[in-house]
Short mmCIF file of C-alpha atoms in Angstrom, two decimals:
data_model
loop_
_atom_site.label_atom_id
_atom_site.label_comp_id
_atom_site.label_asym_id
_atom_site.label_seq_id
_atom_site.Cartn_x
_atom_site.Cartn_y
_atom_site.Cartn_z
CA UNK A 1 9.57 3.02 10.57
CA UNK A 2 10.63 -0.06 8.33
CA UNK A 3 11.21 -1.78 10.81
CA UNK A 4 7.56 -1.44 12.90
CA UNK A 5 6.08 -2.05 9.38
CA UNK A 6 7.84 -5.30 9.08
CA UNK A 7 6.38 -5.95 13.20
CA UNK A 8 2.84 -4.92 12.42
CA UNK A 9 2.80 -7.45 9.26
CA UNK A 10 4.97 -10.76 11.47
CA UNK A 11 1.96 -9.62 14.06
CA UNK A 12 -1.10 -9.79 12.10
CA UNK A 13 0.18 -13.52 10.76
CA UNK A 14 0.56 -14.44 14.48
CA UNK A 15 -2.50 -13.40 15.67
CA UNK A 16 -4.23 -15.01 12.67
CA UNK A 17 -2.27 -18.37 13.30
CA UNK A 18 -3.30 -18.45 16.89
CA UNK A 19 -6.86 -17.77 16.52
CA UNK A 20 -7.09 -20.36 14.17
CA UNK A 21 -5.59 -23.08 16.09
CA UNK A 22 -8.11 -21.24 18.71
CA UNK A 23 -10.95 -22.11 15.95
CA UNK A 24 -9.81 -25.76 15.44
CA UNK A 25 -9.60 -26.45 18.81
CA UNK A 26 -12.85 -25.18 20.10
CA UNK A 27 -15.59 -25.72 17.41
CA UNK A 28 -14.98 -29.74 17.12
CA UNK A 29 -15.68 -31.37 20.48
CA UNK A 30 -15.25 -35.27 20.98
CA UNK A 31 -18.97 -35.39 20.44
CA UNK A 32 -19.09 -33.33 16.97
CA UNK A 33 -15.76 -34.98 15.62
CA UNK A 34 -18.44 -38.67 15.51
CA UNK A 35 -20.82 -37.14 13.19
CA UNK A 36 -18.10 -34.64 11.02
CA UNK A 37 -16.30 -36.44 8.45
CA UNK A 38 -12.53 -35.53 8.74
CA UNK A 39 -12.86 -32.99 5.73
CA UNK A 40 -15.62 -30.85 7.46
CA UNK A 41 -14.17 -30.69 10.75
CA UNK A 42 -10.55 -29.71 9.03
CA UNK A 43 -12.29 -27.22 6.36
CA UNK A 44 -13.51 -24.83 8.29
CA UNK A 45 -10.57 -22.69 9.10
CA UNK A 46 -9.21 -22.86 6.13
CA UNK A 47 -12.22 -21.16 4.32
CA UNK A 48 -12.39 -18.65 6.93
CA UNK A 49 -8.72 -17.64 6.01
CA UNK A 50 -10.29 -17.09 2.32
CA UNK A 51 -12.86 -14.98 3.37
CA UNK A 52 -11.08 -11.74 2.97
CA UNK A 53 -7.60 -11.95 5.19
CA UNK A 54 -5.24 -10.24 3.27
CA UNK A 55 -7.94 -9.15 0.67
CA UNK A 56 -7.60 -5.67 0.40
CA UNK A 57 -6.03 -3.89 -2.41
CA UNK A 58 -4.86 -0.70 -4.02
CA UNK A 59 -8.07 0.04 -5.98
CA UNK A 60 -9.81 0.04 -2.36
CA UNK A 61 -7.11 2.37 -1.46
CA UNK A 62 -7.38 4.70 -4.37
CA UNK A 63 -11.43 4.59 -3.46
CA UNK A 64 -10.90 5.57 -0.15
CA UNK A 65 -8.62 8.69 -0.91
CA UNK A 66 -11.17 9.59 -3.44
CA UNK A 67 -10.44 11.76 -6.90
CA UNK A 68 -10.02 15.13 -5.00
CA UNK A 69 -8.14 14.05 -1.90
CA UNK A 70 -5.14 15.60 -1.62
CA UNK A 71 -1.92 13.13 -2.89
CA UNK A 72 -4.08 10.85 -5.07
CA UNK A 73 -2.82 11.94 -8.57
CA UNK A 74 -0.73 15.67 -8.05
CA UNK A 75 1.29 16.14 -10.90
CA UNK A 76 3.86 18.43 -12.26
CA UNK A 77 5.57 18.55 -15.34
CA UNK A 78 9.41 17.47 -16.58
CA UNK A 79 9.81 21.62 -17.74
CA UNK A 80 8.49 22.80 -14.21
CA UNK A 81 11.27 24.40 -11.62
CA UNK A 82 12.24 22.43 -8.57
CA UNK A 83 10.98 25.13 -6.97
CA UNK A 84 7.58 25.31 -8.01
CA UNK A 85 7.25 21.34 -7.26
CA UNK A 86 8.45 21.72 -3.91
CA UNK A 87 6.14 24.63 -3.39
CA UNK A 88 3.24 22.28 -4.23
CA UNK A 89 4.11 19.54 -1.93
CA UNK A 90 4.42 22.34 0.66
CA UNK A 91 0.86 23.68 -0.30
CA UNK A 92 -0.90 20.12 -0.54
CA UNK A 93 1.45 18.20 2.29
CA UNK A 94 2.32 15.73 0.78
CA UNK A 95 5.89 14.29 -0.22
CA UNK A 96 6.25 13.37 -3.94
CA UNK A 97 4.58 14.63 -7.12
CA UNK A 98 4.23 12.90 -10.17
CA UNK A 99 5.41 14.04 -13.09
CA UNK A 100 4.69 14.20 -16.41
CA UNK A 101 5.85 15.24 -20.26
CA UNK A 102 3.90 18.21 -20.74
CA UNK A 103 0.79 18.08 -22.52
CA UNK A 104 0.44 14.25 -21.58
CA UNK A 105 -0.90 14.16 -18.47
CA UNK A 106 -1.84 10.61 -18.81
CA UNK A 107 1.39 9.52 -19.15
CA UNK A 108 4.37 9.27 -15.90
CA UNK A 109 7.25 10.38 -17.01
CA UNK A 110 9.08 9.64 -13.05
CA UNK A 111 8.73 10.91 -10.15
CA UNK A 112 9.96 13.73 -7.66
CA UNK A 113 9.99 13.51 -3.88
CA UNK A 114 11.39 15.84 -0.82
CA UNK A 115 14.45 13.08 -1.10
CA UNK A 116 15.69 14.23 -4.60
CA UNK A 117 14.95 17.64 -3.50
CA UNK A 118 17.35 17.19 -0.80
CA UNK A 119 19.78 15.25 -2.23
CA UNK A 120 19.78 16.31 -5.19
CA UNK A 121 19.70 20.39 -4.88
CA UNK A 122 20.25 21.20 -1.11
CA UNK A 123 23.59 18.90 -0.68
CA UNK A 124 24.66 19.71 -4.02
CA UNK A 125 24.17 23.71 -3.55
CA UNK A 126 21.97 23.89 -6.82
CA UNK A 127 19.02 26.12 -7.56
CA UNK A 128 15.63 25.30 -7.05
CA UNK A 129 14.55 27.95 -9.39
CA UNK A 130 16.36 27.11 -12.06
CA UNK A 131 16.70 23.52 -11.79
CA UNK A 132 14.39 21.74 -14.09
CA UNK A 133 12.02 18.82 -12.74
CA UNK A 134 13.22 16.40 -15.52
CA UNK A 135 16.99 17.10 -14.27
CA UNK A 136 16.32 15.68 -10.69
CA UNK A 137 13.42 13.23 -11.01
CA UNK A 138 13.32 9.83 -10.77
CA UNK A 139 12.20 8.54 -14.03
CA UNK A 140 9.61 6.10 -15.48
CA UNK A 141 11.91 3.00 -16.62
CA UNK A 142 13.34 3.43 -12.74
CA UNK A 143 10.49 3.37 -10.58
CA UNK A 144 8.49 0.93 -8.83
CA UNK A 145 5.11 1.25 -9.64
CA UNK A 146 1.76 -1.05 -8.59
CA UNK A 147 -2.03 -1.90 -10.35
CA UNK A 148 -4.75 -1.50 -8.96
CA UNK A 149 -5.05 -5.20 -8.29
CA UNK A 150 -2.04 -5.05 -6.43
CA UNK A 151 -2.47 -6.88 -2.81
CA UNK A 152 -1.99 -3.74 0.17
CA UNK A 153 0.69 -6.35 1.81
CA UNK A 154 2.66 -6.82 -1.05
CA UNK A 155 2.29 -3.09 -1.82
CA UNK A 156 3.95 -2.56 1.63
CA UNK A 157 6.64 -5.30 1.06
CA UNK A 158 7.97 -3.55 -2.04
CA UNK A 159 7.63 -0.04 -0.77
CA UNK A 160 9.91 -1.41 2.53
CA UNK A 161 12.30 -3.10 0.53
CA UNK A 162 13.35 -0.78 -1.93
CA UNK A 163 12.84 2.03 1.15
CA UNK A 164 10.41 4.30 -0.60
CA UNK A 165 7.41 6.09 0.69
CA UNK A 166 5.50 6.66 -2.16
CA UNK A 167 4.98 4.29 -5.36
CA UNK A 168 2.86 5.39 -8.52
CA UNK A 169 -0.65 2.82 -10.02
CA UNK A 170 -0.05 2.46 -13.36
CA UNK A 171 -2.54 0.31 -15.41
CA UNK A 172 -1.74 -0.20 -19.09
CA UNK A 173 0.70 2.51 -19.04
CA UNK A 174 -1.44 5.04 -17.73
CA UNK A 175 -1.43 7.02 -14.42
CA UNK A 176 -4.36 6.33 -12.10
CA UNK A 177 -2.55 7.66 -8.70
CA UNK A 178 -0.19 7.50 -6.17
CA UNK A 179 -0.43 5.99 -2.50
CA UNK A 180 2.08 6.85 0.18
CA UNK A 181 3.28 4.47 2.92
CA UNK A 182 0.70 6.12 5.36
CA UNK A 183 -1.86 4.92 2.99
CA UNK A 184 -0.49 1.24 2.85
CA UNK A 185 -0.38 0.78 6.46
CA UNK A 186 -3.62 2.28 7.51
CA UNK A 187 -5.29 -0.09 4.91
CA UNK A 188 -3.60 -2.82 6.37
CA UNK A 189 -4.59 -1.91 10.00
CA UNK A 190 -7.66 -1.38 8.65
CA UNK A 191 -7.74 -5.16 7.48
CA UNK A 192 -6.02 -7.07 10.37
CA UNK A 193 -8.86 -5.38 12.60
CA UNK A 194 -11.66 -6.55 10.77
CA UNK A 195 -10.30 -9.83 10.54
CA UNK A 196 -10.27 -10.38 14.04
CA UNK A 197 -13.71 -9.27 14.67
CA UNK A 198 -14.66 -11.82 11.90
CA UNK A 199 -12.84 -14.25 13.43
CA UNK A 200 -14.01 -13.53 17.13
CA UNK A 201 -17.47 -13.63 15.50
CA UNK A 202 -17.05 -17.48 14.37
CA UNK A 203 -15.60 -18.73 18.00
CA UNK A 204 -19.12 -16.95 19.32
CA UNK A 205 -20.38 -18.83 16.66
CA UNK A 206 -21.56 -15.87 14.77
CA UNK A 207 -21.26 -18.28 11.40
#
């Protein structure tokens, strides 16, 4: 899985490379390079790599999911059992909860995902039901969190190198969701597709 992440992000720089050597090569004919000056006929690319390549980020993510999609802010709380957190990934399928102090729902206190549940009570032989949240979760000053301005790519670049599938949006301190890795790379499918239409469009000549 890290691995075809790390692919489908070396192949969307690629594809963008060659289509804009593509660009450069096509839209400035012998002709046209007599009447462009040597910044116009140079600039074009350039500002169609700004146009929104790499743009998206995880506000458009948490805008997609939408506040009552499931896995966009489930919480539990640091007194909850094991048990009862594990039952509500079950019930909501989804792999990590976040967790909070209780009465503070605003504020992450860590983290708990299906990897501390097995890790951390099925290899060790502990109870579910009577281990605490707070004794198994990953917590706050340990986890890697994003904002909401946070590019999608570099989202996906720390999720793959510190192997973790799910990573909390914080802004100022306060909880505003969670995306998964599923969420990361659809978004950035999502992008690398609409790039190439826009930049199929300006080889028609579509700009």
């Amino acid at each position: 899985m890290q691995g075809g992440i790390r692919s489908l992000v070396s192949h969307g720089s690629l594809v963008k490379q060659a289509v804009l050597q593509h660009v450069r090569v096509m839209k400035v004919n012998p002709l046209q390079s007599l009447m462009l000056s040597r910044h116009e006929s140079t600039s074009a690319a350039p500002r169609m790599e700004e146009h929104g390549f790499e743009s998206t980020t995880i506000s458009d993510i948490l805008k997609g999911k939408g506040k009552g999609a499931d896995g966009s802010w489930l919480w539990c709380t640091t007194d909850d059992s094991v048990y009862d957190a594990v039952k509500s990934m079950t019930q909501h399928n989804v792999g990590a909860l976040v967790v909070v102090k209780p009465g503070e729902q605003s504020s992450i206190a860590g983290i708990i995902t299906e990897r501390d549940y097995l890790r951390k009570i099925i290899v060790q032989g502990r109870s579910s039901k009577s281990t605490k949240v707070g004794d198994i979760m990953t917590e706050e000053n340990k986890l890697i969190t994003v904002t909401p301005d946070t590019k999608v790519l570099k989202a996906m670049q720390l999720m793959t190198d510190n192997r973790i599938r799910h990573i909390p949006v914080i802004s100022e301190k306060e909880m505003l969701g969670m995306v998964s890795i599923g969420d990361v790379v659809r978004a950035v499918v999502s992008e690398h597709r609409e790039e190439l239409n826009r930049l199929n469009a300006f080889i028609q000549g579509g700009y």
